[in-house]
C-alpha cells in the first residue's frame, strides 16, 4: 500500500492551498482516510477525516476553513485549505487503515486509528 501526498508549499496568511493524496496497492478500500499535521516540537494531530460513505470530521481549529473530499474513481484524497493562518504551518500527512481493523461511524481523528501513512508534504504559511 502506498500513499503519496502532493500540493504543499508556501502561502500568505489568508491564502489557499490544495493537498492531494494518491492511494495505490490495496485490495479493499479503507473505511476512512484522514489528514494529519505535525509542527516542529508538537504532537501529530488530526485535521480532517472522511468515511467511505461520505461522512466527515474536522478538528475545531480548521472547521469552516478546510474541506476534505475524495475521488473514489481516482483513488485520491484531497484537502482544500482556505483562509490559511501561520498556525497551520506543519508537515501534512495523509493516512488510512487498509487493514480494516475497526469500523467507525464517524471517521476518527486520532493517529492511533490509522496504520498506513504517506511521507508528508510541507505547508508553510507566512504572515
Short mmCIF file of C-alpha atoms in Angstrom, two decimals:
data_model
loop_
_atom_site.label_atom_id
_atom_site.label_comp_id
_atom_site.label_asym_id
_atom_site.label_seq_id
_atom_site.Cartn_x
_atom_site.Cartn_y
_atom_site.Cartn_z
CA UNK A 1 0.00 0.00 0.00
CA UNK A 2 1.30 3.45 -0.90
CA UNK A 3 0.03 6.91 -0.04
CA UNK A 4 1.68 9.82 -1.83
CA UNK A 5 0.92 13.42 -0.88
CA UNK A 6 1.41 16.45 -3.09
CA UNK A 7 0.37 20.07 -3.24
CA UNK A 8 2.18 21.51 -0.26
CA UNK A 9 4.14 24.70 -0.44
CA UNK A 10 4.16 28.27 0.80
CA UNK A 11 1.24 30.64 1.12
CA UNK A 12 0.49 34.02 2.62
CA UNK A 13 -1.84 34.34 5.57
CA UNK A 14 -5.38 34.28 4.20
CA UNK A 15 -4.34 32.30 1.15
CA UNK A 16 -5.26 28.83 -0.05
CA UNK A 17 -3.60 25.53 -0.86
CA UNK A 18 -4.96 22.20 -2.02
CA UNK A 19 -3.33 18.96 -0.93
CA UNK A 20 -3.75 15.67 -2.76
CA UNK A 21 -3.07 12.10 -1.68
CA UNK A 22 -2.90 9.31 -4.24
CA UNK A 23 -3.51 5.81 -2.87
CA UNK A 24 -2.40 2.59 -4.54
CA UNK A 25 -1.53 -1.03 -3.90
CA UNK A 26 -4.59 -2.03 -1.90
CA UNK A 27 -7.30 -4.62 -2.49
CA UNK A 28 -10.12 -3.23 -0.38
CA UNK A 29 -10.72 0.45 0.33
CA UNK A 30 -10.08 1.78 3.79
CA UNK A 31 -13.26 2.56 5.71
CA UNK A 32 -11.91 6.04 6.32
CA UNK A 33 -9.00 8.29 5.42
CA UNK A 34 -7.63 11.37 7.05
CA UNK A 35 -5.25 14.29 7.01
CA UNK A 36 -2.92 14.91 9.91
CA UNK A 37 -0.29 17.53 10.60
CA UNK A 38 2.75 17.85 12.79
CA UNK A 39 4.60 21.06 13.58
CA UNK A 40 8.15 21.02 14.99
CA UNK A 41 8.11 20.13 18.67
CA UNK A 42 4.42 19.24 18.66
CA UNK A 43 2.48 16.00 18.53
CA UNK A 44 0.82 14.82 15.35
CA UNK A 45 -2.80 15.97 15.29
CA UNK A 46 -5.81 15.06 13.23
CA UNK A 47 -7.04 17.77 10.87
CA UNK A 48 -9.86 16.17 8.90
CA UNK A 49 -11.16 12.71 8.07
CA UNK A 50 -13.70 11.23 5.70
CA UNK A 51 -15.62 7.98 5.76
CA UNK A 52 -16.03 5.82 2.68
CA UNK A 53 -19.75 6.61 3.00
CA UNK A 54 -19.01 10.35 2.85
CA UNK A 55 -19.27 11.44 6.49
CA UNK A 56 -16.61 13.94 7.52
CA UNK A 57 -14.98 15.05 10.73
CA UNK A 58 -12.88 18.16 11.37
CA UNK A 59 -10.68 19.49 14.11
CA UNK A 60 -12.17 22.62 15.69
CA UNK A 61 -9.15 24.63 14.60
CA UNK A 62 -9.92 24.13 10.89
CA UNK A 63 -13.72 23.98 10.79
CA UNK A 64 -15.09 26.38 8.21
CA UNK A 65 -11.69 26.80 6.56
CA UNK A 66 -10.63 23.32 5.40
CA UNK A 67 -12.62 20.85 3.32
CA UNK A 68 -11.78 17.17 2.90
CA UNK A 69 -13.02 15.26 -0.12
CA UNK A 70 -12.31 12.08 -2.04
CA UNK A 71 -12.49 10.92 -5.63
CA UNK A 72 -13.00 7.17 -5.43
CA UNK A 73 -12.60 6.75 -9.18
CA UNK A 74 -9.12 8.30 -8.96
CA UNK A 75 -8.26 6.77 -5.57
CA UNK A 76 -7.35 10.27 -4.44
CA UNK A 77 -7.97 12.18 -1.24
CA UNK A 78 -7.96 15.98 -1.14
CA UNK A 79 -7.71 18.73 1.44
CA UNK A 80 -8.75 22.21 0.36
CA UNK A 81 -7.27 24.73 2.78
CA UNK A 82 -8.62 28.28 2.73
CA UNK A 83 -8.05 31.28 4.98
CA UNK A 84 -4.70 29.87 5.96
CA UNK A 85 -3.03 31.05 9.14
CA UNK A 86 0.60 30.90 10.28
CA UNK A 87 -0.52 28.33 12.89
CA UNK A 88 -1.37 25.98 10.01
CA UNK A 89 2.34 25.66 9.21
CA UNK A 90 3.28 21.98 9.56
CA UNK A 91 4.09 18.79 7.74
CA UNK A 92 0.82 17.35 6.49
CA UNK A 93 0.28 13.60 6.24
CA UNK A 94 -2.34 11.50 4.55
CA UNK A 95 -3.40 8.34 6.38
CA UNK A 96 -5.71 5.34 6.10
CA UNK A 97 -6.33 1.93 7.62
CA UNK A 98 -6.41 -0.60 4.80
CA UNK A 99 -6.37 -3.47 7.31
CA UNK A 100 -9.96 -2.51 8.12
CA UNK A 101 -9.38 -3.28 11.78
CA UNK A 102 -12.29 -1.20 13.00
CA UNK A 103 -15.42 0.38 11.63
CA UNK A 104 -16.27 3.81 13.00
CA UNK A 105 -19.47 5.58 12.01
CA UNK A 106 -17.71 8.92 12.39
CA UNK A 107 -14.21 8.78 10.85
CA UNK A 108 -11.66 9.20 13.62
CA UNK A 109 -9.05 11.92 14.07
CA UNK A 110 -6.70 10.00 16.36
CA UNK A 111 -3.44 8.87 14.73
CA UNK A 112 -3.59 5.52 16.54
CA UNK A 113 -6.62 4.53 14.44
CA UNK A 114 -4.54 4.66 11.25
CA UNK A 115 -1.81 2.28 10.14
CA UNK A 116 -0.97 3.44 6.61
CA UNK A 117 0.83 6.77 6.23
CA UNK A 118 2.25 8.88 3.46
CA UNK A 119 5.63 10.57 3.58
CA UNK A 120 4.18 14.03 4.18
CA UNK A 121 4.12 17.36 2.39
CA UNK A 122 5.23 20.64 3.95
CA UNK A 123 2.86 23.59 4.28
CA UNK A 124 4.30 26.95 5.32
CA UNK A 125 2.09 29.98 5.93
CA UNK A 126 3.66 33.38 6.39
CA UNK A 127 2.04 36.40 7.98
#
